[in-house]
Coordinates of C-alpha atoms in Angstrom, one line a residue:
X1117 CA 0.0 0.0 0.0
X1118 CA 1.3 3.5 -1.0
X1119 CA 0.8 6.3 1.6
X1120 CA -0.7 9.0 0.0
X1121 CA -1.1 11.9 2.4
X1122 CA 0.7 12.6 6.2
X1123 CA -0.7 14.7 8.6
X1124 CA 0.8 16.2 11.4
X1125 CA 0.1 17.9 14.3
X1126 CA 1.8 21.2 14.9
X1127 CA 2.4 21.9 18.5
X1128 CA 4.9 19.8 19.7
X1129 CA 6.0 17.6 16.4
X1130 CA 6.1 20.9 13.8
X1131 CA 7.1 23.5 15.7
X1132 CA 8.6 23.1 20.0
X1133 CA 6.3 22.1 22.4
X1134 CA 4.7 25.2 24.3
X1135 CA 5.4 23.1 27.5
X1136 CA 8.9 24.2 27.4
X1137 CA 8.2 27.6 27.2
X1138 CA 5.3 27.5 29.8
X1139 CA 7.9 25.6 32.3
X1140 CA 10.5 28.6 31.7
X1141 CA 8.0 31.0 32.0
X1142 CA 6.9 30.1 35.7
X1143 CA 10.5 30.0 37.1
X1144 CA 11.6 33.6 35.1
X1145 CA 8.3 34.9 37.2
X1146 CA 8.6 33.2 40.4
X1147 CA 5.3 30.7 39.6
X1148 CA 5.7 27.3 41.1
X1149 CA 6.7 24.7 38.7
X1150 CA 3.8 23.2 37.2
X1151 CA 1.5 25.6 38.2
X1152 CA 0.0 26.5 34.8
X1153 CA -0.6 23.0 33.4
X1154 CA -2.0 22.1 37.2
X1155 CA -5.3 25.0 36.1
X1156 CA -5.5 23.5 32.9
X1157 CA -6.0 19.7 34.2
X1158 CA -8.1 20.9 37.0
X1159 CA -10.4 23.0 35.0
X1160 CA -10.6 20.1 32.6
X1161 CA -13.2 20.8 29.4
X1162 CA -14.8 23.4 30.6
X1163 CA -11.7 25.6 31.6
X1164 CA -10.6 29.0 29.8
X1165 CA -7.8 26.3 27.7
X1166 CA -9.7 23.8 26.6
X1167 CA -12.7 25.9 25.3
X1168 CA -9.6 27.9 24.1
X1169 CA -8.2 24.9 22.1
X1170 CA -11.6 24.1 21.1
X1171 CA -12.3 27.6 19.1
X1172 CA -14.9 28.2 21.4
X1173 CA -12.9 31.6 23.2
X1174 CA -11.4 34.6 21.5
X1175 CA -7.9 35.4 22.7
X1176 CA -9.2 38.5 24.8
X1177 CA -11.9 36.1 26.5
X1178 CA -9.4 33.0 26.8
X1179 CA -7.0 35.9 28.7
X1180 CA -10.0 37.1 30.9
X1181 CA -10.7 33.8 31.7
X1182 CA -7.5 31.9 32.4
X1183 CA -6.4 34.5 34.4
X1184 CA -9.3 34.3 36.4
X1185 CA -8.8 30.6 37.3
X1186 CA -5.4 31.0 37.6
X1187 CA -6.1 34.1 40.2
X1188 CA -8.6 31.8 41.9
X1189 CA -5.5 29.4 42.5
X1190 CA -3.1 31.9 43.7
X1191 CA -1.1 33.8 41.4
X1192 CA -2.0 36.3 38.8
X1193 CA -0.3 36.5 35.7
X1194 CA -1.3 37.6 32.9
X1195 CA -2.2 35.0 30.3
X1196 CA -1.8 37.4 27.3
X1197 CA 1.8 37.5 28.5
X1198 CA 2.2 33.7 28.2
X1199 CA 0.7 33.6 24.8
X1200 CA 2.8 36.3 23.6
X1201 CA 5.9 34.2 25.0
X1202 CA 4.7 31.3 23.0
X1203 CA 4.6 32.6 19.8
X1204 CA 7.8 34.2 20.2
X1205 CA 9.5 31.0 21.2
X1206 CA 7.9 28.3 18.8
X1207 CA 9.5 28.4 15.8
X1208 CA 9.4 25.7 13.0
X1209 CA 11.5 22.7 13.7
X1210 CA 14.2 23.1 11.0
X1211 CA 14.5 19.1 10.5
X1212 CA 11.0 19.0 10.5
X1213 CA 10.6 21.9 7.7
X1214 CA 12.9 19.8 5.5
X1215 CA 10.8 16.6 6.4
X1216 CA 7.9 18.0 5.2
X1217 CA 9.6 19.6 2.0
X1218 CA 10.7 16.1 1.6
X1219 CA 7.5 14.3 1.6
X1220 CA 6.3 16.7 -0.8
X1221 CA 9.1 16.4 -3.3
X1222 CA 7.8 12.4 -3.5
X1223 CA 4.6 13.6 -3.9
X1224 CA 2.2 13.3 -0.6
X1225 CA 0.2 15.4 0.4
X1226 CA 0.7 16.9 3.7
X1227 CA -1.2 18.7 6.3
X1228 CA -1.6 19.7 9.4
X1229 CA -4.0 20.4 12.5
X1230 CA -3.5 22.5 15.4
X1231 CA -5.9 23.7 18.1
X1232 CA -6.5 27.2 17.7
X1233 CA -8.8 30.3 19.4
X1234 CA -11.3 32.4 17.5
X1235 CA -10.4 36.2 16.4
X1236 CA -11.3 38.7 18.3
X1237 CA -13.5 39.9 15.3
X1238 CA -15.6 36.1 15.3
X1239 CA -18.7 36.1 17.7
X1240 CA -18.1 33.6 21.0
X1241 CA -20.8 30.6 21.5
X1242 CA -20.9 32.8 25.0

């Protein structure tokens, strides 16, 4: 059987994990390791990150939100702050890029899929 098509996820395969930059992120500003990943599990679906990763928040309502829960834990920070880190820090893997650029040049398709928020121009399901 010939493959036709590969598809790949983007966080964490295509471009770095956000994990790593999260992880950095708390010890730069004195959170306790852990701490963001500890809201998103205990918020589980319906928490600011996984409506968030779900398209069901803009940006500005994810921020609202997350920092809310994250307040009602302990420490403020702002969540705009650690999305602004993340695209800053997650650039393309380059062995990846040439991967890809490889698969293409034998002639698969490729895609891929990546959780994503709603623009702040797109009506919320709020």
């Amino acid at each position: 059987m010939r493959y036709q098509a590969v598809l790949f996820d983007i966080g964490g395969v295509v471009v770095d994990s956000p994990l790593h930059t999260i992880a950095r992120y708390e010890r730069e500003n004195g959170i306790p390791e852990g701490f963001l990943n500890s809201v998103v599990r205990d918020t589980g679906p319906t928490g600011a990150w996984s409506r968030m990763e779900r398209g069901e928040l803009t940006a500005a309502e994810f921020c609202a939100d997350f920092d809310a829960e994250c307040s009602a834990r302990g420490h403020l920070l702002p969540a705009a702050a650690v999305l602004e880190r993340i695209a800053l820090e997650n650039k393309p893997r380059p062995a990846m890029m040439r991967a890809l650029e490889r698969l293409r040049a034998n002639g698969l398709i490729t895609a891929a899929l990546t959780n994503n928020w709603k623009s702040d121009g797109e009506a919320s399901d709020r």
